[in-house]
Amino acid sequence: MSVYRAAQVATAAGPFEIVEREVPQPGPCHVRVAVDACGVCHSDSLFVNAALPGVRFPVVPGHEIAGRIEELGEGTQNAWQVGDRVAVGWFGGSCGHCTPCRQGDFVVCRNLKVPGWAYDGGYAETVIAPADALARIPDALAATDAAPMACAGVTTYNGLRRSSARPGDLVAVLGIGGLGHLGVQYAVAMGFETVAIARGAAKADFAKELGAHHYIDSTADTSVADALQTLGGASVVLATAANSGAITATVEGLAPRGELVVIGADPEPLGISPTQLLMNGKVVRGHPSGTAQDVQDTMAFSALHGIRPMIETVPLDGATEAYQKMMSGTARFRMVLTTR
């Protein structure tokens, strides 16, 4: 009997434990992926802590997966081959029959299959994934770089490319952490006049290293909104910081018809009044991750422009350490588990 190792949580908010399981066979329209790397995302805590409905224990989290196909299920042979390098992200497959799917908007599928929720995720040496969740990894990207692109990367990249901003527009990225440090790089590569917003003057040099044309210290005497207006007003603010107060503080910094794209998750409500939106035609939009094709586009764009996530790698045995560093905020940018 062939076995593989996985880092699982047996009960809600319980500890990680490394277990051995029998290697599964992929069913129709599924493949088995040998996991090389898996990013540790803050959203994993939603499943570890059973904060979303339908979580079943034991849970193997992980929705930033990069690896190689090692077995094909029936119906996948025409599109994929054993050995293909693939990534699987928050978009872990769609149902194909709900109204959004029938309209072609798969990422908001009402039955979205998120790895670590709908099926075992990538904190493991092996994962079974639906074929429609697979994105091809370009040769230029290592697995440890590709893994975070499947969630953090695609969310920031898609949030910008599907926004109303056009090359030359002033675009601000709120937060330069795990999401924002990628967002700044993407904004610059897309030709936007890029503003990085973060806490403290000490982060100014780092923002410039990422390519930002301007830096705003959100703790300075001048408000974020006033600082943005001094620059002419932002066409788009990409809010990556998971802080509703900080997100709210950017609204008055938008130009007329400006757009606030929210990708930082905070359960607290935004303090925005209808008047703030009505008078200058401003837009507030939530943005989900992206489909497998969006992930593939993100990786291709990243490879073309030399954009990489800043990562810290830990072996699978160190899942507890990696998860705790992510949750405590002591991780610098993205923690990535490796299996080889």
XYZ file of C-alpha atoms in Angstrom, residues 45-221:
177
model
C -7.751 29.826 9.487
C -11.403 29.941 8.368
C -11.273 26.184 7.900
C -8.962 25.318 10.793
C -11.311 27.206 13.136
C -14.532 26.019 11.441
C -15.502 29.641 10.843
C -17.337 28.744 7.631
C -20.269 26.350 7.236
C -19.747 22.806 6.093
C -16.182 22.348 7.350
C -15.602 18.650 8.067
C -12.823 17.324 10.285
C -10.141 16.233 10.019
C -9.167 19.188 7.813
C -6.103 19.356 5.569
C -5.870 23.076 4.684
C -4.038 24.691 1.803
C -5.279 26.471 -1.320
C -2.002 27.789 -2.751
C -0.794 24.542 -4.319
C 1.997 23.960 -6.814
C 3.075 20.544 -8.013
C 3.145 17.985 -10.814
C 0.430 15.723 -12.175
C 1.224 12.132 -11.253
C -1.984 10.373 -12.311
C -4.843 11.227 -14.652
C -8.476 10.406 -14.072
C -10.856 9.463 -16.857
C -11.683 12.352 -19.163
C -8.533 14.415 -18.519
C -6.107 12.800 -20.954
C -6.745 15.164 -23.867
C -5.879 18.278 -21.880
C -3.215 17.105 -19.429
C -0.259 14.750 -19.193
C 1.546 13.097 -16.324
C 4.424 15.376 -15.342
C 2.672 18.655 -16.207
C 3.462 21.358 -13.648
C 0.235 22.810 -12.274
C -1.103 25.162 -9.632
C -4.433 25.041 -7.784
C -5.712 28.046 -5.859
C -8.763 29.319 -3.974
C -10.629 28.460 -7.159
C -10.511 24.709 -6.759
C -13.225 23.910 -9.296
C -16.803 24.911 -10.038
C -20.093 23.066 -10.215
C -20.872 24.065 -13.805
C -24.644 24.183 -13.296
C -25.473 27.151 -11.017
C -26.522 30.442 -12.595
C -23.085 32.153 -12.317
C -21.433 29.115 -13.907
C -23.988 29.050 -16.719
C -23.188 32.723 -17.259
C -19.470 31.926 -17.404
C -18.617 33.626 -14.103
C -17.034 30.566 -12.510
C -15.152 32.236 -9.667
C -18.427 33.202 -7.968
C -19.875 29.696 -8.421
C -22.454 29.130 -5.710
C -20.854 25.741 -5.033
C -17.220 26.794 -5.372
C -14.793 23.991 -4.499
C -12.116 25.562 -2.319
C -9.225 23.210 -1.449
C -9.142 22.612 2.289
C -12.918 23.062 2.437
C -14.556 21.087 -0.364
C -11.711 18.562 -0.424
C -8.319 18.004 1.210
C -5.918 20.843 0.521
C -2.224 21.190 -0.152
C -0.672 20.799 3.306
C 0.212 17.333 2.053
C 2.413 15.412 -0.342
C -0.538 14.581 -2.601
C -3.857 16.175 -3.504
C -6.756 15.141 -5.749
C -8.091 18.135 -7.702
C -10.734 18.700 -10.391
C -9.237 19.260 -13.837
C -10.972 22.639 -14.202
C -8.971 23.914 -11.211
C -5.585 23.393 -12.872
C -3.357 26.223 -14.081
C -0.129 25.549 -15.985
C 3.014 26.792 -14.263
C 5.509 28.462 -16.617
C 9.044 27.086 -16.671
C 10.403 30.384 -15.322
C 8.594 29.994 -11.989
C 9.783 27.717 -9.205
C 7.053 25.828 -7.358
C 7.687 27.890 -4.214
C 7.041 31.085 -6.199
C 4.082 29.688 -8.131
C 2.177 28.493 -5.058
C 1.351 31.959 -3.603
C 0.391 33.144 -7.094
C -2.620 30.800 -6.966
C -4.335 32.985 -4.347
C -2.377 36.057 -3.201
C -1.008 36.684 -6.675
C -4.162 36.202 -8.709
C -6.281 38.206 -6.269
C -4.077 41.307 -6.514
C -3.351 40.914 -10.227
C -6.995 40.385 -11.144
C -8.133 43.137 -8.789
C -6.012 45.599 -10.745
C -6.505 44.375 -14.294
C -10.283 44.207 -13.882
C -10.430 47.651 -12.289
C -11.277 50.875 -14.117
C -7.644 52.085 -14.028
C -5.724 52.614 -17.257
C -1.965 53.044 -17.818
C -0.835 56.402 -16.457
C -3.614 56.608 -13.873
C -2.827 57.136 -10.203
C -3.381 53.826 -8.409
C -2.853 53.311 -4.681
C -2.163 50.008 -2.938
C -3.198 50.002 0.724
C -0.910 47.681 2.664
C 2.392 46.228 1.482
C 2.291 42.879 3.261
C 1.576 39.423 1.852
C -0.873 40.724 -0.781
C 0.206 44.326 -1.117
C 3.883 43.694 -1.888
C 2.672 41.850 -4.985
C 0.027 44.477 -5.716
C 2.614 47.265 -5.881
C 4.765 45.266 -8.289
C 1.790 44.480 -10.525
C 0.581 48.087 -10.509
C 3.989 49.355 -11.618
C 4.276 46.694 -14.343
C 0.796 47.609 -15.633
C 1.920 51.187 -16.162
C 0.110 52.875 -13.284
C 1.515 55.783 -11.318
C 1.730 53.745 -8.155
C 1.236 54.845 -4.561
C 2.033 52.504 -1.671
C 0.225 53.161 1.627
C 1.390 51.596 4.887
C 2.022 52.341 8.539
C 5.267 54.090 9.467
C 7.917 56.131 7.690
C 10.332 53.196 7.881
C 8.473 51.366 5.101
C 9.101 54.108 2.536
C 12.369 52.612 1.330
C 10.821 49.178 0.926
C 7.923 50.660 -1.061
C 10.418 52.279 -3.431
C 12.291 48.967 -3.757
C 9.024 47.428 -4.949
C 8.819 50.169 -7.571
C 6.270 52.529 -6.013
C 6.461 56.107 -7.286
C 5.020 57.534 -4.053
C 4.710 56.439 -0.439
C 2.089 57.553 2.088
C 2.610 56.921 5.791
C -0.867 56.323 7.203
C 0.340 57.363 10.684
C 1.570 60.802 9.554
C -0.180 64.047 10.468
